[in-house]
Amino acid sequence: MEHNILIIGGNGLVGKTIARILKSRNPQLNIFIGGRKGGKTADDLKVDVTDPATFKIITEKRINLIILSVNDKTDHILQFAITNHVDYLDITKPTPDLVKAYGIAEKREINSRIVFSSGWMGGIVPGLANTLSTDNIQGLKLFVYYSVKDLAGESSAHFMAENVAVPFHDYKNDKPDRIRHFLDTEPFDFSFGIGKRKAYNFDVPDLYILNRVERVPNVSVKMTYNSKFITWLLGSFQSLRIFNILSLKERRMIFGSSGNGDQSVFEIVVKDKTGQKKLSLQSTKGQAELTALSAVLHTEELLRNPHENKVYFSHQLHEPLSLLAQLNAYETVNIHVTQ
């Protein structure tokens, strides 16, 4: 069977990285790049998520799978995929948009695989958490280390600029607890030579997925930057409510820096009835590489196995230990598990 894959937002940093990794591992695939302006080759398609009239090219090119790597706030692409029975993998949505899109999909009759892989780490955290415990997980803490020297795209900066002053929820005793970014410091000793840092509240869709889908009653996410000063400064700005009075443009300037590359690290700490376990993951090429690799693993799983037509969160496609092994086999990913 011929597989035609369209990466919408394929001219962005993560989209280009998905195309590079996917093609290098699967040279037999036909990979098309969708963008607002099209391109110079037959593989470059004009697909504007704000203009459904441009979507007819998806049908004309007999696309089997859409990978969405650009924010589609109106969910036009999701609706198109459901209506036209096209497989769909979304790696872009922050928590509020994910909840909205999931609600849309749940109300529709589904005749393709609709996969939500949104999250800071490409939707892999719940799957990796399930490698740490076969019993019911009672508590999960996710700690994220992000470097301002990381090679980052616009989407991460725009998300933080738009949402930094908006309250969100973590979960305590299976109930949502209203909190704000960069407050409620918690000390954590990071692996991979990073050492002790103060980490602050941070919103990722994994909070929602771990509580509402995986039924973990206590879930929190904390984040720290490589610069202790920047981490402290953002916490101070939030505490003094300075973000509330800054314009969106000014907030984008604060979060919009991008370096030439650095490591990205996250650590999952799970508590069950047998005690506490930790999984530490390092992406030596940064967040974009890890997000793209995760999207590729989800894509390969969809192509390899006959998953039934329904709505998934991406970790539900994988056997947890298989996902762990595939990530660990990638040359720029290092994983340590501590019992």
Coordinates of C-alpha atoms in Angstrom, one line a residue:
M1 CA 0.0 0.0 0.0
E2 CA 1.3 3.5 -0.9
H3 CA 1.6 5.8 2.0
N4 CA 1.2 9.5 1.4
I5 CA 2.0 11.7 4.4
L6 CA 1.3 15.4 4.7
I7 CA 3.2 17.5 7.3
I8 CA 1.2 20.7 7.7
G9 CA 3.6 23.3 9.2
G10 CA 6.4 21.4 7.6
N11 CA 8.4 24.5 6.9
G12 CA 8.7 25.2 10.6
L13 CA 11.5 23.9 12.9
V14 CA 9.7 20.9 14.2
G15 CA 8.0 20.1 10.9
K16 CA 11.3 20.1 9.1
T17 CA 12.8 17.9 11.8
I18 CA 9.9 15.4 11.5
A19 CA 10.4 15.3 7.7
R20 CA 14.1 14.7 8.1
I21 CA 13.8 11.9 10.6
L22 CA 10.8 10.2 9.0
K23 CA 12.4 10.2 5.5
S24 CA 15.8 8.9 6.8
R25 CA 14.1 6.0 8.6
N26 CA 11.4 5.3 5.9
P27 CA 12.7 6.3 2.5
Q28 CA 9.8 4.5 0.8
L29 CA 7.2 7.0 2.1
N30 CA 5.8 9.8 0.0
I31 CA 6.2 12.9 2.2
F32 CA 4.5 16.2 1.3
I33 CA 5.1 19.5 3.0
G34 CA 2.1 21.8 3.6
G35 CA 2.4 25.5 4.2
R36 CA 0.6 28.8 3.7
K37 CA 2.6 29.7 0.6
G38 CA 3.2 26.3 -1.0
G39 CA 6.7 25.8 -2.5
K40 CA 8.8 25.2 -5.5
T41 CA 8.5 21.4 -5.8
A42 CA 5.5 19.0 -6.4
D43 CA 5.9 17.9 -2.8
D44 CA 5.3 21.4 -1.5
L45 CA 1.5 21.9 -1.1
K46 CA -0.3 25.1 -0.3
V47 CA -2.4 24.3 2.8
D48 CA -3.5 27.1 5.0
V49 CA -5.2 26.0 8.2
T50 CA -7.3 29.2 8.2
D51 CA -8.6 28.6 4.7
P52 CA -10.5 25.3 4.2
A53 CA -10.6 26.0 0.4
T54 CA -7.0 25.0 0.3
F55 CA -7.7 21.6 1.7
K56 CA -8.9 20.0 -1.5
I57 CA -5.3 19.3 -2.4
I58 CA -5.2 16.8 0.5
T59 CA -7.9 14.7 -1.3
E60 CA -6.3 15.2 -4.7
K61 CA -2.9 13.9 -3.5
R62 CA -4.6 10.9 -1.7
I63 CA -3.1 11.8 1.6
N64 CA -3.3 8.8 4.1
L65 CA -2.0 10.6 7.2
I66 CA -1.9 14.3 8.2
I67 CA 0.7 15.3 10.7
L68 CA -0.3 18.7 12.1
S69 CA 2.7 20.7 13.4
V70 CA 1.2 24.2 13.3
N71 CA -1.4 25.5 15.6
D72 CA -4.9 25.2 14.2
K73 CA -7.1 27.1 16.7
T74 CA -10.2 26.6 14.7
D75 CA -9.7 22.9 14.3
H76 CA -10.5 23.0 10.6
I77 CA -7.9 20.3 9.8
L78 CA -9.3 18.0 12.5
Q79 CA -12.8 18.4 11.1
F80 CA -11.6 17.8 7.6
A81 CA -9.7 14.6 8.6
I82 CA -12.7 13.2 10.4
T83 CA -15.1 14.0 7.6
N84 CA -12.8 12.6 4.9
H85 CA -11.6 9.5 6.9
V86 CA -8.0 10.6 6.9
D87 CA -5.6 9.5 9.7
Y88 CA -4.6 12.6 11.8
L89 CA -1.7 13.2 14.3
D90 CA -1.7 16.5 16.1
I91 CA 1.5 17.5 18.0
T92 CA 0.7 21.2 18.6
K93 CA -2.1 21.9 21.0
P94 CA -1.7 23.5 24.5
T95 CA -4.0 22.1 27.2
P96 CA -7.1 24.3 26.5
D97 CA -7.0 23.7 22.8
L98 CA -6.4 20.0 23.3
V99 CA -9.4 19.7 25.6
K100 CA -11.6 21.5 23.0
A101 CA -10.4 19.4 20.1
Y102 CA -10.8 16.2 22.0
G103 CA -14.4 17.2 22.8
I104 CA -15.0 17.8 19.1
A105 CA -13.6 14.4 18.1
E106 CA -15.5 12.6 20.8
K107 CA -18.9 13.8 19.4
R108 CA -18.2 12.7 15.8
E109 CA -18.4 9.4 14.2
I110 CA -14.8 8.3 13.6
N111 CA -13.7 6.3 10.5
S112 CA -9.9 6.9 10.8
R113 CA -7.3 7.1 13.5
I114 CA -7.4 10.5 15.3
V115 CA -4.4 10.9 17.5
F116 CA -3.6 13.7 19.9
S117 CA 0.1 13.9 20.7
S118 CA 0.2 17.3 22.2
G119 CA 2.6 18.0 25.0
W120 CA 6.0 19.5 25.8
M121 CA 7.6 16.1 25.1
G122 CA 5.6 14.8 22.1
G123 CA 3.0 12.9 24.1
I124 CA 5.4 10.2 25.4
V125 CA 5.3 10.9 29.1
P126 CA 2.2 8.8 30.0
G127 CA 3.6 5.9 28.1
L128 CA 7.0 6.1 29.9
A129 CA 5.2 6.5 33.2
N130 CA 3.5 3.2 32.6
T131 CA 6.9 1.5 32.3
L132 CA 7.7 2.4 35.9
S133 CA 4.6 0.9 37.5
T134 CA 2.3 -2.0 36.8
D135 CA 0.2 -1.0 39.8
N136 CA -2.1 2.0 40.1
I137 CA 0.1 5.1 40.1
Q138 CA -0.9 7.3 43.1
G139 CA 1.2 10.2 42.3
L140 CA 3.3 11.5 39.4
K141 CA 5.7 14.5 39.3
L142 CA 7.2 15.7 36.1
F143 CA 10.2 17.9 36.2
V144 CA 11.4 19.7 33.0
Y145 CA 14.7 21.4 32.3
Y146 CA 14.7 23.8 29.4
S147 CA 17.7 25.7 28.1
V148 CA 17.3 29.2 26.6
K149 CA 20.2 28.1 24.3
D150 CA 18.0 25.3 22.8
L151 CA 17.1 25.7 19.2
A152 CA 13.4 26.4 19.6
G153 CA 10.7 27.3 17.2
E154 CA 8.1 30.1 17.4
S155 CA 5.3 27.9 18.7
S156 CA 6.8 27.4 22.2
A157 CA 7.5 31.1 22.7
H158 CA 4.0 32.1 21.5
F159 CA 2.3 29.6 23.8
M160 CA 4.2 31.0 26.8
A161 CA 3.5 34.6 25.8
E162 CA -0.2 33.9 25.3
N163 CA -0.7 31.8 28.4
V164 CA 1.8 32.9 31.1
A165 CA -0.7 35.0 32.9
V166 CA -3.6 32.5 32.5
P167 CA -4.2 30.2 35.5
F168 CA -4.3 26.5 34.9
H169 CA -4.7 23.3 36.9
D170 CA -2.6 20.5 38.4
Y171 CA -4.4 17.7 40.3
K172 CA -4.5 16.8 44.0
N173 CA -6.5 13.9 45.3
D174 CA -8.2 13.6 41.8
K175 CA -9.4 17.3 42.0
P176 CA -8.2 20.2 39.9
D177 CA -6.1 22.7 41.8
R178 CA -6.0 26.2 40.3
I179 CA -2.4 27.5 40.0
R180 CA -0.2 29.9 37.9
H181 CA 3.0 29.5 35.9
F182 CA 6.4 30.0 37.6
L183 CA 5.1 30.0 41.2
D184 CA 5.2 27.4 44.0
T185 CA 8.9 26.5 43.8
E186 CA 10.0 22.9 44.5
P187 CA 13.7 21.9 44.7
F188 CA 14.8 19.0 42.5
D189 CA 18.2 17.4 41.8
F190 CA 18.3 17.0 38.0
S191 CA 20.3 14.2 36.3
F192 CA 22.8 14.5 33.5
G193 CA 25.1 16.8 35.4
I194 CA 22.5 19.6 35.8
G195 CA 22.3 19.3 39.6
K196 CA 20.0 21.0 42.1
R197 CA 17.5 23.5 40.8
K198 CA 14.3 25.3 41.9
A199 CA 11.5 24.3 39.6
Y200 CA 8.2 26.2 39.2
N201 CA 4.6 25.5 38.0
F202 CA 4.3 24.8 34.3
D203 CA 1.3 23.8 32.2
V204 CA 1.5 20.9 29.7
P205 CA -1.3 18.7 28.4
D206 CA 0.2 15.8 30.2
L207 CA -1.4 17.1 33.4
Y208 CA -4.8 16.6 31.9
I209 CA -4.0 13.3 30.1
L210 CA -2.4 11.7 33.2
N211 CA -5.3 12.6 35.5
R212 CA -8.4 12.3 33.2
V213 CA -7.2 9.5 30.9
E214 CA -4.7 7.5 33.0
R215 CA -6.5 8.3 36.2
V216 CA -3.5 9.3 38.3
P217 CA -5.0 11.3 41.2
N218 CA -2.0 13.5 42.0
V219 CA -0.2 15.1 39.1
S220 CA 2.2 18.1 39.0
V221 CA 4.6 19.6 36.5
K222 CA 7.5 21.8 37.4
M223 CA 10.0 23.5 35.1
T224 CA 13.3 25.2 35.4
Y225 CA 15.5 27.1 32.9
N226 CA 19.2 26.5 32.5
S227 CA 19.8 30.0 33.8
K228 CA 18.9 30.2 37.5
F229 CA 18.6 34.0 37.1
I230 CA 16.0 33.7 34.3
T231 CA 14.1 31.1 36.4
W232 CA 14.1 33.5 39.4
L233 CA 13.2 36.5 37.2
L234 CA 10.1 34.8 35.6
G235 CA 8.9 33.7 39.1
S236 CA 9.3 37.3 40.3
F237 CA 7.4 38.7 37.3
Q238 CA 4.6 36.3 38.0
S239 CA 4.5 37.0 41.7
L240 CA 4.3 40.7 41.1
R241 CA 1.8 40.2 38.3
I242 CA 3.9 42.0 35.8
F243 CA 2.9 39.6 33.0
N244 CA -0.7 40.8 33.5
I245 CA 0.2 44.4 32.4
L246 CA 2.6 43.5 29.6
S247 CA 1.3 43.4 26.0
L248 CA 1.4 40.2 24.0
K249 CA 4.2 41.6 21.9
E250 CA 6.3 42.4 25.0
R251 CA 5.7 38.9 26.4
R252 CA 6.7 37.4 23.1
M253 CA 10.0 39.3 23.3
I254 CA 10.6 37.8 26.8
F255 CA 10.0 34.2 25.7
G256 CA 11.2 34.5 22.1
S257 CA 14.9 33.7 22.4
S258 CA 16.3 30.8 20.5
G259 CA 19.9 29.5 20.6
N260 CA 22.0 27.3 18.4
G261 CA 21.2 24.1 20.3
D262 CA 21.4 22.6 23.8
Q263 CA 20.1 19.6 25.7
S264 CA 16.5 19.2 26.9
V265 CA 15.8 17.0 30.0
F266 CA 12.7 15.7 31.7
E267 CA 12.3 13.5 34.7
I268 CA 9.2 11.4 35.7
V269 CA 8.9 10.6 39.4
V270 CA 6.2 8.0 40.1
K271 CA 4.8 6.9 43.4
D272 CA 2.8 3.7 43.9
K273 CA 2.2 1.2 46.7
T274 CA 5.8 -0.3 46.3
G275 CA 7.5 3.1 46.7
Q276 CA 9.0 5.7 44.4
K277 CA 10.6 5.3 40.9
K278 CA 12.2 7.7 38.5
L279 CA 12.8 7.8 34.8
S280 CA 15.2 10.5 33.5
L281 CA 15.4 11.3 29.8
Q282 CA 17.9 13.6 28.0
S283 CA 17.6 14.7 24.4
T284 CA 21.1 16.0 23.6
K285 CA 19.8 17.9 20.5
G286 CA 17.0 19.6 22.4
Q287 CA 13.2 19.8 22.6
A288 CA 12.4 20.1 18.9
E289 CA 14.4 16.9 18.1
L290 CA 12.6 15.0 20.8
T291 CA 9.1 16.2 19.8
A292 CA 9.8 15.4 16.2
L293 CA 11.2 11.9 17.0
S294 CA 8.1 11.2 19.1
A295 CA 5.9 12.2 16.2
V296 CA 7.9 9.9 13.9
L297 CA 7.5 6.9 16.3
H298 CA 3.7 7.5 16.5
T299 CA 3.6 7.7 12.7
E300 CA 5.5 4.5 12.3
E301 CA 3.2 2.8 14.7
L302 CA 0.2 3.9 12.8
L303 CA 1.7 2.6 9.6
R304 CA 3.0 -0.7 11.1
N305 CA 0.0 -1.9 13.0
P306 CA -3.8 -2.0 12.2
H307 CA -5.1 0.1 15.1
E308 CA -8.8 0.5 14.9
N309 CA -10.5 3.7 13.8
K310 CA -11.1 5.8 16.9
V311 CA -9.7 8.7 19.0
Y312 CA -6.3 8.1 20.7
F313 CA -3.8 9.9 22.9
S314 CA -0.5 9.0 21.3
H315 CA 0.9 6.9 24.1
Q316 CA -2.1 4.6 23.7
L317 CA -0.8 3.4 20.4
H318 CA 2.3 1.8 22.0
E319 CA 3.2 -0.9 24.3
P320 CA 5.0 1.1 27.0
L321 CA 8.2 -1.0 27.0
S322 CA 8.4 -0.9 23.2
L323 CA 8.1 2.9 23.3
L324 CA 10.9 3.0 25.9
A325 CA 13.1 0.8 23.8
Q326 CA 12.6 2.8 20.6
L327 CA 13.3 6.1 22.3
N328 CA 16.4 4.7 24.0
A329 CA 17.7 3.3 20.7
Y330 CA 17.8 6.8 19.1
E331 CA 21.3 8.2 19.0
T332 CA 20.6 11.5 20.7
V333 CA 18.3 10.2 23.5
N334 CA 19.6 8.9 26.8
I335 CA 17.3 7.3 29.4
H336 CA 18.1 6.3 33.0
V337 CA 15.6 4.4 35.3
T338 CA 16.1 4.5 39.1
Q339 CA 14.2 2.2 41.3

